[in-house]
Short mmCIF file of C-alpha atoms in Angstrom, two decimals:
data_model
loop_
_atom_site.label_atom_id
_atom_site.label_comp_id
_atom_site.label_asym_id
_atom_site.label_seq_id
_atom_site.Cartn_x
_atom_site.Cartn_y
_atom_site.Cartn_z
CA UNK A 1 -0.19 0.05 0.37
CA UNK A 2 0.94 3.56 -1.09
CA UNK A 3 1.83 6.35 1.68
CA UNK A 4 -1.07 8.35 -0.22
CA UNK A 5 -3.31 4.91 0.26
CA UNK A 6 -2.22 4.55 3.90
CA UNK A 7 -2.95 8.03 4.60
CA UNK A 8 -6.80 7.55 3.33
CA UNK A 9 -7.15 4.87 5.18
CA UNK A 10 -5.70 7.11 8.21
CA UNK A 11 -7.87 9.66 7.78
CA UNK A 12 -11.37 8.45 8.82
CA UNK A 13 -9.86 6.38 11.68
CA UNK A 14 -8.11 10.16 13.12
CA UNK A 15 -11.81 11.82 12.24
CA UNK A 16 -13.75 9.01 14.21
CA UNK A 17 -10.98 9.11 17.37
CA UNK A 18 -11.29 12.90 17.21
CA UNK A 19 -15.09 13.35 17.36
CA UNK A 20 -14.71 10.52 19.83
CA UNK A 21 -12.52 12.59 22.30
CA UNK A 22 -14.38 15.67 21.72
CA UNK A 23 -17.74 13.86 22.43
CA UNK A 24 -16.33 12.56 26.52
CA UNK A 25 -14.79 15.90 26.82
CA UNK A 26 -18.21 17.31 26.25
CA UNK A 27 -19.92 14.41 28.47
CA UNK A 28 -17.08 15.08 31.20
CA UNK A 29 -17.86 18.99 31.33
CA UNK A 30 -21.36 19.18 31.36
CA UNK A 31 -21.29 15.95 34.56
CA UNK A 32 -19.07 18.71 36.07
CA UNK A 33 -21.44 21.55 35.76
CA UNK A 34 -24.62 19.49 36.81
CA UNK A 35 -22.86 17.12 38.99
CA UNK A 36 -25.16 14.19 37.63
CA UNK A 37 -23.90 11.03 35.28
CA UNK A 38 -27.32 11.86 33.20
CA UNK A 39 -29.54 15.37 33.70
CA UNK A 40 -31.89 14.32 30.91
CA UNK A 41 -34.75 15.43 31.19
CA UNK A 42 -38.30 14.17 32.39
CA UNK A 43 -40.43 12.89 29.49
CA UNK A 44 -43.38 12.21 31.21
CA UNK A 45 -43.66 16.20 32.10
CA UNK A 46 -41.70 17.75 29.52
CA UNK A 47 -42.14 17.56 25.77
CA UNK A 48 -39.40 18.11 23.28
CA UNK A 49 -40.91 19.69 20.06
CA UNK A 50 -39.27 20.79 16.86
CA UNK A 51 -37.00 19.63 14.52
CA UNK A 52 -33.78 17.44 15.70
CA UNK A 53 -31.48 20.12 15.17
CA UNK A 54 -34.01 23.24 16.35
CA UNK A 55 -36.22 21.78 18.80
CA UNK A 56 -36.40 22.42 22.43
CA UNK A 57 -38.58 21.29 25.43
CA UNK A 58 -41.08 22.89 27.79
CA UNK A 59 -43.36 21.53 30.40
CA UNK A 60 -46.29 19.61 29.37
CA UNK A 61 -48.47 22.12 31.92
CA UNK A 62 -47.34 25.24 30.59
CA UNK A 63 -47.78 23.80 26.90
CA UNK A 64 -51.47 23.29 28.18
CA UNK A 65 -52.48 25.83 30.59
CA UNK A 66 -55.24 28.42 29.19
CA UNK A 67 -55.43 30.68 32.61
CA UNK A 68 -52.57 33.22 31.15
CA UNK A 69 -51.96 34.47 27.39
CA UNK A 70 -48.33 32.68 26.29
CA UNK A 71 -45.48 34.37 24.84
CA UNK A 72 -42.58 32.98 23.03
CA UNK A 73 -39.14 35.12 23.87
CA UNK A 74 -37.06 33.33 20.65
CA UNK A 75 -32.98 35.31 20.68
CA UNK A 76 -31.07 33.73 18.14
CA UNK A 77 -34.04 33.05 15.58
CA UNK A 78 -30.98 31.87 12.95
CA UNK A 79 -32.74 29.82 10.57
CA UNK A 80 -34.58 27.08 12.43
CA UNK A 81 -38.34 28.42 13.56
CA UNK A 82 -40.21 24.84 13.81
CA UNK A 83 -40.14 25.18 17.83
CA UNK A 84 -41.28 28.52 17.42
CA UNK A 85 -43.88 27.08 14.84
CA UNK A 86 -45.04 24.51 17.31
CA UNK A 87 -45.62 26.97 20.20
CA UNK A 88 -48.06 29.59 17.76
CA UNK A 89 -50.43 26.11 16.99
CA UNK A 90 -50.46 25.94 21.58
CA UNK A 91 -51.53 30.26 21.32
CA UNK A 92 -48.42 31.14 21.90
CA UNK A 93 -47.15 34.51 21.19
CA UNK A 94 -43.64 35.20 19.48
CA UNK A 95 -41.04 37.33 20.25
CA UNK A 96 -38.46 37.10 17.66
CA UNK A 97 -34.48 38.45 17.90
CA UNK A 98 -31.88 38.37 16.19
CA UNK A 99 -28.93 40.87 15.00
CA UNK A 100 -28.47 39.26 11.33
CA UNK A 101 -30.77 41.04 9.24
CA UNK A 102 -31.09 37.53 7.09
CA UNK A 103 -32.16 35.37 9.61
CA UNK A 104 -34.93 37.65 10.58
CA UNK A 105 -36.06 37.90 6.63
CA UNK A 106 -36.38 34.36 7.39
CA UNK A 107 -38.10 34.11 9.84
CA UNK A 108 -40.43 37.03 8.84
CA UNK A 109 -41.73 34.05 5.87
CA UNK A 110 -41.35 31.53 7.97
CA UNK A 111 -43.70 33.11 10.26
CA UNK A 112 -46.10 34.45 8.28
CA UNK A 113 -48.93 33.04 9.18
CA UNK A 114 -48.54 33.37 12.70
CA UNK A 115 -51.07 35.84 13.73
CA UNK A 116 -48.81 37.51 16.97
CA UNK A 117 -45.62 38.01 15.98
CA UNK A 118 -43.30 40.69 16.58
CA UNK A 119 -39.53 41.16 14.87
CA UNK A 120 -36.38 43.02 16.35
CA UNK A 121 -33.57 43.03 14.50
CA UNK A 122 -30.91 42.65 17.29
CA UNK A 123 -29.19 41.21 19.44
CA UNK A 124 -29.63 40.12 23.26
CA UNK A 125 -27.43 41.16 25.34
CA UNK A 126 -27.16 42.88 29.37
CA UNK A 127 -27.79 46.44 27.84
CA UNK A 128 -29.33 48.36 24.41
CA UNK A 129 -26.77 50.10 22.29
CA UNK A 130 -24.20 48.63 19.66
CA UNK A 131 -21.74 46.15 20.16
CA UNK A 132 -18.58 44.55 18.37
CA UNK A 133 -19.82 41.35 17.34
CA UNK A 134 -17.22 38.09 16.52
CA UNK A 135 -17.10 36.03 13.09
CA UNK A 136 -18.19 32.32 13.03
CA UNK A 137 -15.07 30.01 12.28
CA UNK A 138 -16.80 28.79 9.32
CA UNK A 139 -17.87 31.70 6.83
CA UNK A 140 -20.88 29.86 5.54
CA UNK A 141 -21.74 30.02 9.97
CA UNK A 142 -25.09 32.39 10.50
CA UNK A 143 -23.12 32.21 14.77
CA UNK A 144 -21.95 36.13 15.65
CA UNK A 145 -20.79 36.04 18.61
CA UNK A 146 -20.37 39.21 21.47
CA UNK A 147 -17.47 37.04 22.73
CA UNK A 148 -14.60 35.86 20.50
CA UNK A 149 -15.35 32.12 20.71
CA UNK A 150 -14.93 30.35 18.01
CA UNK A 151 -11.46 31.94 17.31
CA UNK A 152 -12.68 33.07 13.84
CA UNK A 153 -11.26 35.83 11.84
CA UNK A 154 -10.50 39.10 13.69
CA UNK A 155 -10.59 41.29 10.75
CA UNK A 156 -13.74 40.76 9.84
CA UNK A 157 -15.77 42.57 13.02
CA UNK A 158 -18.74 43.51 12.44
CA UNK A 159 -21.22 46.37 14.89
CA UNK A 160 -24.89 45.15 15.10
CA UNK A 161 -27.14 46.75 17.46
CA UNK A 162 -27.90 45.00 20.93
CA UNK A 163 -31.38 44.79 23.43
CA UNK A 164 -31.15 44.58 26.92
CA UNK A 165 -33.45 41.73 28.62
CA UNK A 166 -35.22 44.14 30.90
CA UNK A 167 -35.64 46.99 28.31
CA UNK A 168 -37.08 44.17 25.81
CA UNK A 169 -39.44 42.74 28.54
CA UNK A 170 -40.72 46.57 29.51
CA UNK A 171 -41.07 47.20 25.64
CA UNK A 172 -43.33 44.10 25.05
CA UNK A 173 -44.99 44.70 27.99
CA UNK A 174 -45.84 40.97 28.35
CA UNK A 175 -45.71 41.24 32.81
CA UNK A 176 -48.92 39.15 33.00
CA UNK A 177 -48.62 36.41 30.95
CA UNK A 178 -46.45 33.11 30.78
CA UNK A 179 -42.86 33.82 29.36
CA UNK A 180 -40.65 31.46 27.51
CA UNK A 181 -37.26 32.83 27.19
CA UNK A 182 -35.46 30.58 24.20
CA UNK A 183 -31.72 31.70 24.11
CA UNK A 184 -29.17 30.46 21.57
CA UNK A 185 -26.85 33.38 21.16
CA UNK A 186 -23.70 31.95 20.74
CA UNK A 187 -21.61 32.97 24.29
CA UNK A 188 -23.62 36.17 25.07
CA UNK A 189 -26.37 33.91 26.92
CA UNK A 190 -23.09 34.23 30.01
CA UNK A 191 -24.38 38.13 30.41
CA UNK A 192 -27.87 37.89 29.84
CA UNK A 193 -27.83 35.41 32.99
CA UNK A 194 -25.66 37.62 34.93
CA UNK A 195 -28.43 40.27 34.01
CA UNK A 196 -31.28 38.59 34.48
CA UNK A 197 -29.61 37.76 38.49
CA UNK A 198 -28.10 40.81 39.11
CA UNK A 199 -31.23 42.94 37.78
CA UNK A 200 -33.55 40.14 39.59
CA UNK A 201 -35.80 39.45 36.30
CA UNK A 202 -38.72 37.41 36.67
CA UNK A 203 -39.29 34.81 33.51
CA UNK A 204 -41.38 31.95 33.75
CA UNK A 205 -39.36 29.42 31.75
CA UNK A 206 -35.84 29.82 30.57
CA UNK A 207 -33.98 27.46 27.81
CA UNK A 208 -30.45 28.36 26.89
CA UNK A 209 -27.96 26.90 24.60
CA UNK A 210 -25.11 27.20 27.02
CA UNK A 211 -22.96 27.80 24.02
CA UNK A 212 -19.67 29.67 26.09
CA UNK A 213 -18.82 26.30 27.51
CA UNK A 214 -19.61 24.08 24.53
CA UNK A 215 -17.66 25.95 22.14
CA UNK A 216 -14.24 25.82 24.06
CA UNK A 217 -11.14 24.60 22.31
CA UNK A 218 -10.25 21.25 22.60
CA UNK A 219 -6.86 22.01 23.94
CA UNK A 220 -8.45 25.76 26.44
CA UNK A 221 -7.94 23.64 29.35
CA UNK A 222 -7.51 26.42 32.01
CA UNK A 223 -10.37 27.89 30.26
CA UNK A 224 -12.69 25.14 30.67
CA UNK A 225 -12.31 24.37 34.54
CA UNK A 226 -12.73 28.17 34.83
CA UNK A 227 -16.09 28.32 32.90
CA UNK A 228 -16.91 24.97 34.92
CA UNK A 229 -16.61 26.72 37.77
CA UNK A 230 -18.37 29.68 37.06
CA UNK A 231 -21.21 27.85 35.69
CA UNK A 232 -21.44 25.61 38.97
CA UNK A 233 -21.78 28.75 41.17
CA UNK A 234 -23.85 30.40 38.21
CA UNK A 235 -26.57 27.47 38.26
CA UNK A 236 -26.13 27.83 42.30
CA UNK A 237 -27.46 31.56 42.30
CA UNK A 238 -30.21 31.30 39.79
CA UNK A 239 -31.60 28.50 42.45
CA UNK A 240 -31.27 31.27 44.90
CA UNK A 241 -33.75 33.65 42.31
CA UNK A 242 -36.11 30.68 42.29
CA UNK A 243 -35.15 29.25 39.17
CA UNK A 244 -35.35 25.85 39.21
CA UNK A 245 -33.12 23.63 37.41
CA UNK A 246 -34.85 21.22 35.67
CA UNK A 247 -32.31 19.26 32.79
CA UNK A 248 -30.43 19.61 29.92
CA UNK A 249 -30.34 18.15 26.29
CA UNK A 250 -26.76 17.89 24.91
CA UNK A 251 -25.84 21.77 26.21
CA UNK A 252 -29.09 23.12 26.21
CA UNK A 253 -29.77 23.46 29.72
CA UNK A 254 -33.61 24.50 31.28
CA UNK A 255 -35.26 26.24 33.84
CA UNK A 256 -38.82 26.62 35.55
CA UNK A 257 -39.03 29.37 37.85
CA UNK A 258 -40.64 28.22 41.11
#
């Protein structure tokens, strides 16, 4: 067998080993954060709606309740609105947020049949204003971030408008309604969760893709340890604010407010 042939055979094996190592590292990270081997969602009381890529969990009781109006704040709408459509079918009002105009344009078209929907072409952050965003490593992706989480090309920085969570809730005037806040905001969730705690902001259900720990480079061990310690403390602080950690689906973490 030639050297080229041996390299071609070896490449898929090395790729598979790399994926296994990343999966193991992610498992260990989640275990160290939650303190549980498995913090999976309780399927008796919670249901996952949407596509395999874009699906999220919600309490069955919250999905069915009719005592209050219901609002889904979907921050980082991206290009998958399958969960949003499912909740719209259950009489949720939708609030869609994304700094990318292309994502908002996509959502306007995909959600054109929804009766009550608002669009904010901004990023969600701890405060309102204009902020610098870092590009994704893969130029074909739409995952711009407030923190340099992907080690992208920093010569390609862009500025986007942001809105603070407290200002957003004030603007949409949903204080008497059930509010589900869903965040897939590429690392900015860290400062938004800090804002939620420090300003004592109340939402009824919270789903967050914890990108600031999931996207840490493989060999950035000290960074990973630091963020694991921080996140363990964050969960405790959120608990003291009444946010009960329910479980996780990969790096999507979920809380309800008790």
